[in-house]
GROMACS .gro file of C-alpha atoms in nm:
model
  206
    1UNK     CA    1  -1.126  -9.344  -1.721
    2UNK     CA    2  -0.915  -9.624  -1.571
    3UNK     CA    3  -0.924  -9.985  -1.686
    4UNK     CA    4  -0.708 -10.281  -1.583
    5UNK     CA    5  -0.605 -10.588  -1.779
    6UNK     CA    6  -0.413 -10.872  -1.613
    7UNK     CA    7  -0.177 -11.075  -1.830
    8UNK     CA    8   0.054 -11.363  -1.742
    9UNK     CA    9   0.405 -11.452  -1.851
   10UNK     CA   10   0.760 -11.457  -1.722
   11UNK     CA   11   1.014 -11.213  -1.581
   12UNK     CA   12   1.381 -11.287  -1.650
   13UNK     CA   13   1.690 -11.118  -1.509
   14UNK     CA   14   2.032 -11.221  -1.377
   15UNK     CA   15   1.993 -11.574  -1.510
   16UNK     CA   16   1.662 -11.649  -1.337
   17UNK     CA   17   1.308 -11.670  -1.472
   18UNK     CA   18   0.987 -11.638  -1.271
   19UNK     CA   19   0.616 -11.670  -1.352
   20UNK     CA   20   0.436 -11.337  -1.306
   21UNK     CA   21   0.095 -11.174  -1.346
   22UNK     CA   22   0.111 -10.812  -1.459
   23UNK     CA   23  -0.136 -10.525  -1.435
   24UNK     CA   24  -0.172 -10.321  -1.754
   25UNK     CA   25  -0.356  -9.993  -1.708
   26UNK     CA   26  -0.552  -9.803  -1.973
   27UNK     CA   27  -0.621  -9.438  -1.897
   28UNK     CA   28  -0.839  -9.220  -2.117
   29UNK     CA   29  -1.191  -9.192  -2.250
   30UNK     CA   30  -1.407  -9.329  -2.532
   31UNK     CA   31  -1.183  -9.169  -2.794
   32UNK     CA   32  -0.824  -9.208  -2.677
   33UNK     CA   33  -0.610  -9.384  -2.419
   34UNK     CA   34  -0.257  -9.438  -2.304
   35UNK     CA   35  -0.137  -9.786  -2.218
   36UNK     CA   36   0.074  -9.809  -1.903
   37UNK     CA   37   0.307 -10.111  -1.925
   38UNK     CA   38   0.275 -10.347  -2.221
   39UNK     CA   39   0.308 -10.692  -2.068
   40UNK     CA   40   0.300 -11.035  -2.232
   41UNK     CA   41  -0.013 -11.027  -2.451
   42UNK     CA   42  -0.041 -10.751  -2.711
   43UNK     CA   43  -0.355 -10.899  -2.866
   44UNK     CA   44  -0.548 -10.896  -2.538
   45UNK     CA   45  -0.444 -10.539  -2.466
   46UNK     CA   46  -0.533 -10.424  -2.818
   47UNK     CA   47  -0.873 -10.593  -2.788
   48UNK     CA   48  -0.947 -10.394  -2.472
   49UNK     CA   49  -0.840 -10.072  -2.646
   50UNK     CA   50  -1.086 -10.141  -2.925
   51UNK     CA   51  -1.120  -9.863  -3.180
   52UNK     CA   52  -0.973  -9.593  -2.958
   53UNK     CA   53  -0.659  -9.402  -3.050
   54UNK     CA   54  -0.356  -9.499  -2.844
   55UNK     CA   55  -0.157  -9.184  -2.771
   56UNK     CA   56   0.137  -9.367  -2.617
   57UNK     CA   57   0.262  -9.692  -2.472
   58UNK     CA   58   0.414  -9.573  -2.143
   59UNK     CA   59   0.672  -9.797  -1.978
   60UNK     CA   60   0.716  -9.755  -1.603
   61UNK     CA   61   1.052  -9.932  -1.642
   62UNK     CA   62   1.224 -10.172  -1.880
   63UNK     CA   63   1.218 -10.507  -1.702
   64UNK     CA   64   1.116 -10.751  -1.971
   65UNK     CA   65   0.780 -10.838  -1.816
   66UNK     CA   66   0.672 -10.473  -1.847
   67UNK     CA   67   0.785 -10.417  -2.207
   68UNK     CA   68   0.771 -10.751  -2.388
   69UNK     CA   69   0.448 -10.660  -2.571
   70UNK     CA   70   0.552 -10.300  -2.643
   71UNK     CA   71   0.686 -10.356  -2.993
   72UNK     CA   72   0.377 -10.549  -3.105
   73UNK     CA   73   0.142 -10.291  -2.955
   74UNK     CA   74   0.328 -10.007  -3.121
   75UNK     CA   75   0.302 -10.187  -3.452
   76UNK     CA   76  -0.069 -10.260  -3.402
   77UNK     CA   77  -0.166  -9.911  -3.290
   78UNK     CA   78   0.093  -9.679  -3.442
   79UNK     CA   79   0.156  -9.532  -3.096
   80UNK     CA   80   0.503  -9.431  -2.977
   81UNK     CA   81   0.674  -9.626  -2.701
   82UNK     CA   82   0.784  -9.397  -2.416
   83UNK     CA   83   1.059  -9.489  -2.166
   84UNK     CA   84   1.298  -9.305  -1.938
   85UNK     CA   85   1.642  -9.336  -2.102
   86UNK     CA   86   1.814  -9.434  -1.776
   87UNK     CA   87   1.668  -9.781  -1.842
   88UNK     CA   88   1.848  -9.819  -2.175
   89UNK     CA   89   2.061 -10.109  -2.046
   90UNK     CA   90   1.749 -10.306  -1.953
   91UNK     CA   91   1.571 -10.213  -2.277
   92UNK     CA   92   1.863 -10.354  -2.476
   93UNK     CA   93   1.833 -10.687  -2.296
   94UNK     CA   94   1.488 -10.727  -2.450
   95UNK     CA   95   1.517 -10.546  -2.784
   96UNK     CA   96   1.883 -10.469  -2.851
   97UNK     CA   97   1.892 -10.176  -3.091
   98UNK     CA   98   1.601 -10.304  -3.303
   99UNK     CA   99   1.319 -10.106  -3.139
  100UNK     CA  100   1.321  -9.732  -3.083
  101UNK     CA  101   1.143  -9.544  -2.807
  102UNK     CA  102   1.084  -9.179  -2.729
  103UNK     CA  103   1.244  -9.055  -2.407
  104UNK     CA  104   1.027  -8.975  -2.107
  105UNK     CA  105   1.147  -8.697  -1.880
  106UNK     CA  106   1.077  -8.617  -1.517
  107UNK     CA  107   0.796  -8.365  -1.486
  108UNK     CA  108   0.668  -8.424  -1.838
  109UNK     CA  109   0.292  -8.388  -1.877
  110UNK     CA  110   0.083  -8.598  -2.115
  111UNK     CA  111  -0.277  -8.506  -2.195
  112UNK     CA  112  -0.522  -8.786  -2.273
  113UNK     CA  113  -0.900  -8.809  -2.262
  114UNK     CA  114  -0.942  -8.478  -2.083
  115UNK     CA  115  -0.694  -8.552  -1.801
  116UNK     CA  116  -0.327  -8.475  -1.753
  117UNK     CA  117  -0.069  -8.737  -1.656
  118UNK     CA  118   0.258  -8.627  -1.495
  119UNK     CA  119   0.575  -8.836  -1.513
  120UNK     CA  120   0.766  -8.876  -1.184
  121UNK     CA  121   1.114  -9.026  -1.212
  122UNK     CA  122   1.137  -9.270  -0.919
  123UNK     CA  123   1.458  -9.474  -0.958
  124UNK     CA  124   1.544  -9.763  -0.732
  125UNK     CA  125   1.370 -10.072  -0.866
  126UNK     CA  126   1.534  -9.977  -1.196
  127UNK     CA  127   1.742  -9.672  -1.291
  128UNK     CA  128   1.475  -9.534  -1.521
  129UNK     CA  129   1.169  -9.630  -1.318
  130UNK     CA  130   0.887  -9.379  -1.331
  131UNK     CA  131   0.545  -9.341  -1.176
  132UNK     CA  132   0.256  -9.182  -1.363
  133UNK     CA  133   0.052  -8.938  -1.154
  134UNK     CA  134  -0.303  -8.854  -1.258
  135UNK     CA  135  -0.407  -8.579  -1.012
  136UNK     CA  136  -0.738  -8.527  -1.193
  137UNK     CA  137  -0.826  -8.887  -1.113
  138UNK     CA  138  -0.669  -8.904  -0.768
  139UNK     CA  139  -0.451  -9.188  -0.895
  140UNK     CA  140  -0.088  -9.293  -0.923
  141UNK     CA  141   0.037  -9.572  -1.148
  142UNK     CA  142   0.342  -9.694  -0.961
  143UNK     CA  143   0.482  -9.973  -1.177
  144UNK     CA  144   0.711 -10.169  -0.946
  145UNK     CA  145   0.816  -9.874  -0.728
  146UNK     CA  146   0.544  -9.905  -0.462
  147UNK     CA  147   0.315 -10.194  -0.377
  148UNK     CA  148   0.054 -10.272  -0.116
  149UNK     CA  149   0.281 -10.352   0.177
  150UNK     CA  150   0.609 -10.203   0.067
  151UNK     CA  151   0.856 -10.091  -0.196
  152UNK     CA  152   0.945 -10.283  -0.509
  153UNK     CA  153   1.222 -10.543  -0.508
  154UNK     CA  154   1.581 -10.420  -0.515
  155UNK     CA  155   1.780 -10.742  -0.495
  156UNK     CA  156   1.874 -10.769  -0.862
  157UNK     CA  157   2.100 -10.587  -1.105
  158UNK     CA  158   2.058 -10.212  -1.160
  159UNK     CA  159   1.846 -10.171  -0.844
  160UNK     CA  160   1.908  -9.995  -0.512
  161UNK     CA  161   1.713 -10.014  -0.186
  162UNK     CA  162   1.837  -9.676  -0.060
  163UNK     CA  163   1.742  -9.514  -0.390
  164UNK     CA  164   1.389  -9.657  -0.399
  165UNK     CA  165   1.328  -9.544  -0.041
  166UNK     CA  166   1.442  -9.193  -0.133
  167UNK     CA  167   1.212  -9.197  -0.437
  168UNK     CA  168   0.912  -9.305  -0.231
  169UNK     CA  169   0.986  -9.060   0.050
  170UNK     CA  170   1.052  -8.758  -0.170
  171UNK     CA  171   0.831  -8.812  -0.475
  172UNK     CA  172   0.535  -9.026  -0.366
  173UNK     CA  173   0.457  -8.975   0.003
  174UNK     CA  174   0.403  -8.598  -0.042
  175UNK     CA  175   0.105  -8.678  -0.269
  176UNK     CA  176  -0.243  -8.653  -0.112
  177UNK     CA  177  -0.298  -8.950   0.122
  178UNK     CA  178  -0.620  -9.045  -0.055
  179UNK     CA  179  -0.432  -9.098  -0.383
  180UNK     CA  180  -0.506  -9.449  -0.510
  181UNK     CA  181  -0.188  -9.638  -0.603
  182UNK     CA  182  -0.241  -9.871  -0.899
  183UNK     CA  183   0.052 -10.111  -0.898
  184UNK     CA  184   0.234 -10.317  -1.160
  185UNK     CA  185   0.140 -10.642  -0.988
  186UNK     CA  186  -0.126 -10.729  -0.734
  187UNK     CA  187  -0.378 -10.513  -0.553
  188UNK     CA  188  -0.408 -10.136  -0.544
  189UNK     CA  189  -0.349  -9.937  -0.226
  190UNK     CA  190  -0.331  -9.570  -0.122
  191UNK     CA  191  -0.052  -9.331  -0.033
  192UNK     CA  192  -0.210  -9.288   0.308
  193UNK     CA  193  -0.207  -9.662   0.375
  194UNK     CA  194   0.158  -9.706   0.283
  195UNK     CA  195   0.322  -9.387   0.413
  196UNK     CA  196   0.313  -9.470   0.786
  197UNK     CA  197   0.517  -9.787   0.724
  198UNK     CA  198   0.820  -9.619   0.565
  199UNK     CA  199   1.041  -9.652   0.872
  200UNK     CA  200   0.942 -10.019   0.907
  201UNK     CA  201   1.052 -10.083   0.549
  202UNK     CA  202   1.385  -9.912   0.614
  203UNK     CA  203   1.446 -10.122   0.925
  204UNK     CA  204   1.345 -10.441   0.745
  205UNK     CA  205   1.560 -10.363   0.441
  206UNK     CA  206   1.873 -10.245   0.621
   0.00000   0.00000   0.00000
């Protein structure tokens, strides 16, 4: 039901560029999937999809390293690109007004492969950042909102440390502690492993 592809490329913002490895998650079954974050290499992602129907290309946020393969994947698969519209300013940095997406909304539910995915708006790393909760699978796809060891970075434009802490505290930590957190970069973790460290993060970030 859950498959990971790791692709490599660059992340650019505020005049800087960094080498990054991204996790792309496929969720579904033998017939259909959604792609969570379309990073760097559309051909490699499409190869992993194979002959399955892609119901949507879900973007956890619009930093370029999470969306730079979205247009190509949409063209290859015919699937809609989905993004929270609060990230419009970041989307335009990559695509201008050339590529359309369908708006994601907080609380929206998406059915795929016999499971239901729920969209949680979790701003902070980016204004339109979302996490994708799959309660049927005991999983959360956190993009760059929550990592093993702490919250996502908030030192660049359109980000806020206080906001990301509020998002994690109010939207993520109430989830069952055994929920597996599949991140946008690096290793997975669990809600239970990260929750006890919230106050440490606040002290470190303040």
